[in-house]
Short mmCIF file of C-alpha atoms and ligand atoms in Angstrom, two decimals:
data_model
loop_
_atom_site.label_atom_id
_atom_site.label_comp_id
_atom_site.label_asym_id
_atom_site.label_seq_id
_atom_site.Cartn_x
_atom_site.Cartn_y
_atom_site.Cartn_z
CA MET O 1 -19.71 10.22 -26.15
CA PHE O 2 -18.41 11.14 -22.76
CA LYS O 3 -15.24 9.37 -21.46
CA LEU O 4 -14.92 9.13 -17.72
CA ALA O 5 -11.80 7.60 -16.09
CA HIS O 6 -11.82 6.42 -12.52
CA ILE O 7 -8.84 5.74 -10.20
CA SER O 8 -8.60 5.38 -6.48
CA ASP O 9 -6.35 4.74 -3.43
CA ILE O 10 -3.28 6.49 -4.75
CA HIS O 11 -1.64 6.28 -1.27
CA LEU O 12 1.20 8.56 -2.30
CA GLY O 13 4.39 7.79 -0.52
CA PRO O 14 5.77 6.38 1.69
CA LEU O 15 7.86 9.33 2.56
CA PRO O 16 11.31 9.11 4.03
CA GLN O 17 11.70 10.27 7.65
CA LEU O 18 12.30 13.95 8.07
CA THR O 19 14.02 15.27 11.09
CA PHE O 20 12.43 18.04 13.18
CA ARG O 21 15.33 20.34 11.99
CA GLU O 22 14.46 19.73 8.34
CA LEU O 23 10.78 20.35 8.89
CA ALA O 24 11.48 23.46 10.88
CA SER O 25 13.75 24.84 8.19
CA LYS O 26 10.70 25.36 6.07
CA ARG O 27 12.29 23.65 3.04
CA ILE O 28 8.98 21.92 2.50
CA THR O 29 8.45 23.22 -0.96
CA GLY O 30 11.86 21.98 -2.04
CA TYR O 31 11.19 18.65 -0.35
CA VAL O 32 7.94 18.37 -2.30
CA ASN O 33 9.70 19.12 -5.52
CA TRP O 34 12.42 16.75 -4.73
CA HIS O 35 10.04 14.00 -3.98
CA ARG O 36 8.01 14.73 -7.18
CA ASN O 37 11.11 14.62 -9.37
CA ARG O 38 12.45 11.50 -7.73
CA ARG O 39 9.16 9.80 -8.46
CA LYS O 40 9.09 11.07 -11.98
CA HIS O 41 12.53 10.31 -13.09
CA LEU O 42 13.94 7.49 -11.03
CA PHE O 43 10.95 5.06 -10.83
CA ALA O 44 8.72 4.11 -13.71
CA ASN O 45 6.18 3.00 -11.11
CA ALA O 46 2.64 1.61 -11.29
CA LEU O 47 0.99 5.01 -10.71
CA ASP O 48 3.05 6.82 -13.43
CA LEU O 49 2.06 4.14 -15.83
CA ILE O 50 -1.54 4.38 -15.06
CA VAL O 51 -1.59 8.16 -15.27
CA ASP O 52 0.27 8.13 -18.58
CA ASP O 53 -2.17 5.53 -20.09
CA ILE O 54 -5.19 7.51 -18.87
CA GLY O 55 -3.68 10.58 -20.73
CA ARG O 56 -3.41 8.69 -23.86
CA HIS O 57 -7.12 7.97 -23.81
CA GLU O 58 -8.00 11.55 -23.35
CA PRO O 59 -10.89 11.22 -20.99
CA ASP O 60 -13.28 14.08 -20.58
CA HIS O 61 -13.13 13.67 -16.83
CA LEU O 62 -11.14 11.93 -14.12
CA ALA O 63 -12.91 10.71 -10.95
CA ILE O 64 -10.67 9.79 -7.84
CA THR O 65 -12.36 8.01 -5.05
CA GLY O 66 -10.09 8.84 -2.08
CA ASP O 67 -7.09 7.74 -0.10
CA LEU O 68 -4.64 10.12 -1.91
CA VAL O 69 -2.27 9.81 0.88
CA ASN O 70 -1.31 7.50 3.82
CA LEU O 71 -0.96 9.37 7.10
CA ALA O 72 -2.27 12.76 6.11
CA SER O 73 0.69 14.67 7.43
CA GLY O 74 1.15 18.29 6.21
CA ILE O 75 3.86 17.24 3.80
CA GLU O 76 1.88 14.45 2.31
CA LEU O 77 -1.06 16.84 1.71
CA ARG O 78 1.13 19.20 -0.11
CA THR O 79 2.73 16.51 -2.16
CA ALA O 80 -0.71 15.32 -3.11
CA ALA O 81 -1.91 18.73 -4.01
CA GLN O 82 1.05 19.01 -6.44
CA TRP O 83 0.50 15.52 -7.72
CA LEU O 84 -3.25 16.56 -8.40
CA LYS O 85 -1.93 19.69 -10.28
CA ASP O 86 0.48 17.55 -12.39
CA THR O 87 -2.28 15.00 -13.17
CA GLY O 88 -5.23 17.07 -14.24
CA GLY O 89 -6.94 20.44 -13.97
CA PRO O 90 -9.42 20.95 -11.20
CA LEU O 91 -12.28 21.38 -13.61
CA ASP O 92 -11.58 18.03 -15.24
CA THR O 93 -10.83 16.06 -12.03
CA SER O 94 -13.27 15.34 -9.23
CA LEU O 95 -12.16 13.88 -5.92
CA VAL O 96 -13.82 12.54 -2.80
CA PRO O 97 -11.79 11.81 0.34
CA GLY O 98 -10.97 8.46 1.91
CA ASN O 99 -10.19 7.35 5.46
CA HIS O 100 -6.46 7.88 5.06
CA ASP O 101 -7.12 11.52 3.98
CA ALA O 102 -8.51 12.11 7.53
CA TYR O 103 -6.21 9.85 9.31
CA VAL O 104 -5.26 12.02 12.16
CA PRO O 105 -7.35 14.74 14.05
CA GLY O 106 -7.78 17.85 11.94
CA ALA O 107 -6.36 16.21 8.78
CA HIS O 108 -9.69 16.21 7.07
CA ASP O 109 -10.16 19.97 7.05
CA LYS O 110 -6.49 20.53 6.16
CA ALA O 111 -6.77 18.06 3.22
CA MET O 112 -9.94 19.69 1.92
CA ALA O 113 -8.27 23.12 2.10
CA ALA O 114 -5.22 21.86 0.20
CA TRP O 115 -7.25 20.03 -2.46
CA TYR O 116 -10.28 22.44 -2.45
CA ASP O 117 -10.42 23.01 -6.21
CA TYR O 118 -10.86 19.25 -6.74
CA VAL O 119 -13.79 18.86 -4.26
CA ARG O 120 -15.53 22.23 -4.98
CA GLY O 121 -18.98 21.87 -6.29
CA ASP O 122 -20.28 24.10 -9.00
CA ASP O 123 -22.26 26.12 -6.45
CA ASP O 124 -19.58 26.34 -3.81
CA PRO O 125 -17.58 29.42 -2.69
CA ALA O 126 -14.37 30.21 -4.67
CA ILE O 127 -12.34 30.25 -1.44
CA PHE O 128 -12.35 27.29 0.91
CA ASP O 129 -14.54 28.07 3.92
CA LEU O 130 -14.51 25.78 6.99
CA LYS O 131 -18.17 26.65 7.74
CA HIS O 132 -19.48 25.54 4.33
CA LYS O 133 -20.39 21.93 4.09
CA LEU O 134 -18.56 20.47 1.07
CA PHE O 135 -20.30 17.04 0.72
CA PRO O 136 -22.36 16.16 -1.10
CA TYR O 137 -21.21 18.30 -4.08
CA ILE O 138 -22.47 18.44 -7.66
CA ARG O 139 -20.46 19.13 -10.68
CA ARG O 140 -21.98 19.28 -14.11
CA ARG O 141 -19.80 18.25 -17.00
CA GLY O 142 -21.48 17.69 -20.38
CA PRO O 143 -24.17 15.07 -20.09
CA VAL O 144 -22.80 13.90 -16.74
CA ALA O 145 -23.44 15.07 -13.18
CA LEU O 146 -20.74 13.96 -10.67
CA ILE O 147 -22.05 13.81 -7.20
CA GLY O 148 -19.41 13.53 -4.47
CA CYS O 149 -20.28 12.13 -1.12
CA SER O 150 -17.76 11.81 1.81
CA THR O 151 -17.53 8.92 4.24
CA SER O 152 -14.27 10.26 5.90
CA GLN O 153 -15.98 12.74 8.07
CA ALA O 154 -17.10 11.98 11.66
CA THR O 155 -14.85 8.82 11.83
CA PRO O 156 -12.52 8.34 14.81
CA PRO O 157 -8.86 9.01 14.23
CA PHE O 158 -6.87 6.03 12.85
CA SER O 159 -10.12 4.30 11.92
CA ALA O 160 -10.69 2.68 8.52
CA GLY O 161 -14.30 2.84 8.86
CA GLY O 162 -16.64 5.26 7.12
CA TYR O 163 -19.85 7.15 7.76
CA PHE O 164 -22.68 8.19 5.53
CA SER O 165 -24.74 10.68 7.50
CA ALA O 166 -28.39 11.33 7.42
CA ARG O 167 -27.76 14.99 6.39
CA GLN O 168 -25.63 13.81 3.44
CA ALA O 169 -28.29 11.27 2.45
CA ARG O 170 -31.03 14.07 2.46
CA GLU O 171 -29.01 16.44 0.37
CA THR O 172 -27.77 13.73 -1.98
CA VAL O 173 -31.35 12.83 -2.75
CA GLU O 174 -32.14 16.51 -3.59
CA LEU O 175 -29.00 16.64 -5.92
CA LEU O 176 -29.78 13.47 -7.58
CA LYS O 177 -33.49 14.40 -8.25
CA LYS O 178 -32.40 17.80 -9.67
CA ALA O 179 -29.75 16.13 -11.89
CA GLY O 180 -32.28 13.56 -13.02
CA ASP O 181 -34.82 16.38 -13.89
CA GLU O 182 -32.10 18.03 -15.95
CA GLY O 183 -31.64 14.77 -17.86
CA LEU O 184 -27.97 14.15 -16.76
CA PHE O 185 -26.26 10.84 -16.25
CA ARG O 186 -25.74 10.71 -12.50
CA VAL O 187 -22.36 9.39 -11.23
CA VAL O 188 -22.13 9.07 -7.43
CA MET O 189 -18.60 9.00 -5.99
CA ILE O 190 -17.89 7.59 -2.56
CA HIS O 191 -14.69 6.06 -0.91
CA HIS O 192 -16.20 3.11 0.96
CA PRO O 193 -18.02 0.46 -0.87
CA PRO O 194 -21.78 0.89 -0.14
CA ILE O 195 -22.27 -2.92 -0.41
CA ARG O 196 -22.75 -5.16 2.53
CA GLY O 197 -19.79 -7.56 3.01
CA ALA O 198 -17.58 -5.81 0.49
CA ALA O 199 -15.20 -4.59 3.25
CA PRO O 200 -14.30 -6.40 6.45
CA SER O 201 -16.35 -5.14 9.50
CA HIS O 202 -13.66 -2.95 10.99
CA LYS O 203 -13.18 -1.17 7.66
CA ARG O 204 -16.81 -0.96 6.50
CA MET O 205 -19.18 2.04 6.13
CA MET O 206 -21.82 2.88 8.52
CA GLY O 207 -24.99 3.72 6.66
CA ILE O 208 -25.00 1.24 3.85
CA ARG O 209 -28.80 0.83 4.05
CA ARG O 210 -29.28 4.61 4.14
CA PHE O 211 -27.07 4.90 1.04
CA ALA O 212 -29.14 2.29 -0.79
CA ALA O 213 -32.33 4.16 0.13
CA THR O 214 -30.66 7.38 -1.11
CA MET O 215 -30.04 5.84 -4.56
CA SER O 216 -33.51 4.38 -4.68
CA THR O 217 -35.25 7.73 -3.78
CA GLY O 218 -33.04 10.05 -5.76
CA GLY O 219 -31.98 7.83 -8.62
CA ALA O 220 -28.59 7.36 -10.01
CA GLU O 221 -26.86 5.69 -13.07
CA LEU O 222 -23.51 4.72 -11.66
CA VAL O 223 -21.72 4.50 -8.23
CA LEU O 224 -17.89 4.62 -8.04
CA HIS O 225 -15.87 3.74 -4.94
CA GLY O 226 -12.51 2.65 -3.75
CA HIS O 227 -11.15 1.53 -0.33
CA THR O 228 -11.20 -2.33 -0.90
CA HIS O 229 -8.24 -2.03 -3.47
CA LEU O 230 -10.14 -4.66 -5.59
CA ASN O 231 -11.69 -4.67 -9.06
CA THR O 232 -15.34 -5.28 -8.43
CA ILE O 233 -18.78 -4.76 -10.01
CA ASN O 234 -21.76 -5.10 -7.67
CA TRP O 235 -25.33 -4.23 -8.31
CA LEU O 236 -27.66 -2.35 -6.03
CA GLN O 237 -31.25 -3.06 -6.56
CA THR O 238 -33.13 0.28 -6.77
CA HIS O 239 -36.71 0.78 -7.79
CA GLY O 240 -37.05 -1.63 -10.75
CA ARG O 241 -33.49 -1.10 -11.92
CA ALA O 242 -30.08 -2.51 -11.12
CA LEU O 243 -27.43 0.23 -10.29
CA PRO O 244 -23.89 -0.72 -11.09
CA VAL O 245 -21.44 -0.08 -8.24
CA VAL O 246 -17.94 -0.26 -9.45
CA GLY O 247 -14.64 -0.43 -7.41
CA ILE O 248 -11.07 -0.42 -8.48
CA ALA O 249 -7.54 -1.61 -7.42
CA SER O 250 -5.12 0.88 -5.86
CA ALA O 251 -3.64 2.97 -8.62
CA SER O 252 -0.18 2.45 -6.99
CA GLN O 253 -0.14 -1.29 -6.46
CA ALA O 254 2.76 -3.03 -8.06
CA PRO O 255 2.06 -6.54 -9.37
CA GLY O 256 2.83 -9.70 -7.34
CA ALA O 257 1.08 -8.60 -4.13
CA THR O 258 -2.11 -10.11 -2.56
CA LYS O 259 -4.11 -7.18 -3.89
CA PRO O 260 -4.49 -6.84 -7.69
CA ALA O 261 -2.07 -4.71 -9.58
CA ALA O 262 -2.83 -1.11 -10.36
CA ALA O 263 -5.82 -0.48 -12.65
CA TYR O 264 -8.19 2.15 -13.78
CA ASN O 265 -11.72 2.11 -15.11
CA LEU O 266 -12.57 3.92 -18.36
CA PHE O 267 -16.31 4.48 -18.88
CA SER O 268 -18.05 5.42 -22.05
CA ILE O 269 -21.31 7.17 -21.66
CA SER O 270 -23.65 7.97 -24.47
CA GLY O 271 -27.35 8.14 -25.23
CA GLY O 272 -29.77 10.03 -22.97
CA PRO O 273 -32.38 9.68 -20.19
CA GLY O 274 -34.12 6.38 -20.52
CA LYS O 275 -31.79 5.10 -23.14
CA TRP O 276 -28.30 5.48 -21.54
CA HIS O 277 -25.50 3.34 -22.79
CA LEU O 278 -22.59 2.71 -20.33
CA GLY O 279 -19.53 0.76 -21.29
CA LEU O 280 -16.63 -0.20 -19.03
CA GLU O 281 -13.08 -1.01 -19.93
CA ARG O 282 -10.69 -1.81 -17.12
CA HIS O 283 -7.03 -1.12 -17.97
CA ALA O 284 -4.48 -2.87 -15.66
CA LEU O 285 -0.82 -3.17 -15.17
CA THR O 286 0.65 -6.29 -16.62
CA PRO O 287 2.23 -9.04 -14.49
CA ALA O 288 5.64 -7.80 -15.41
CA GLY O 289 4.68 -4.34 -14.28
CA THR O 290 5.99 -2.71 -17.42
CA ALA O 291 2.78 -1.82 -19.39
CA ILE O 292 -1.02 -1.27 -19.16
CA THR O 293 -3.46 -3.58 -21.08
CA ILE O 294 -7.22 -3.95 -21.25
CA ALA O 295 -8.03 -6.49 -18.65
CA HIS O 296 -11.87 -6.49 -18.79
CA ARG O 297 -14.69 -5.18 -21.04
CA GLN O 298 -18.37 -5.08 -20.16
CA VAL O 299 -21.47 -3.31 -21.13
CA LEU O 300 -23.09 -2.11 -17.91
CA MET O 301 -26.19 -0.44 -19.27
CA GLY O 302 -27.94 -0.20 -22.68
FE1 FE2 P 1 -6.98 2.69 0.35
FE1 FE2 P 2 -9.66 3.56 2.34
#
């Protein structure tokens, strides 16, 4: 049995104001460490509880569906890189970017350079190369193929919208077909919900129909997304089969807000082609914000 954990919308920060002098003094590494320690030792916050609980369940892999940061400033990107390192090794953690990771012009490429080991497909170059198209990527882990798509490219600055391009659609179909031929359980990761009406119109993804056609033609077993900060299970009707599309609350959300408290999905994947079994357990922060409990259990397949 393969255990896959899913978190999203970490939104690390907010960060205190730094003066130009502080930034110019190049004490950024120290600042990153300070921020990290402060988070670790002074606040037992939602994110720490979520990450600790995931660790206790010893998943085989962790999928993160974007919005690691808020404003995508250089300091945030470095802080997030350090957070990734502290949370899981790059071979066991796969990431796709969200709109906040490309918040200002140029941020997307800087973010991908800083987090490259986590978005690097099996066949990608060892060193980050701007000329190389990162998405979609494929990572094979045991019986699972993780296919990472990006909706955070080609969106205007400060926009919360997303875009799933025709090129990505074509290449995703190829990867899905290949992984299907290899008998792998195909997990597609994408930040924006590829479901009509799931996000308000100014935050939605362009290319929802194209994404659905991609899933139909290529075939997939599970789609994971973030962006809405909601715990949702939708179904995409592909050729003769219903494909589960699963979203999750922000991993940093404290209880008592309008959006649901921090949670993560823990999937169990077993069986094989034609007879896959997919179980879902959603673990969420309690209303008191002091512990994590199982909030939902469902068999999605098999
Ligand atoms: Fe978000
Ligand atoms: Fe988002």
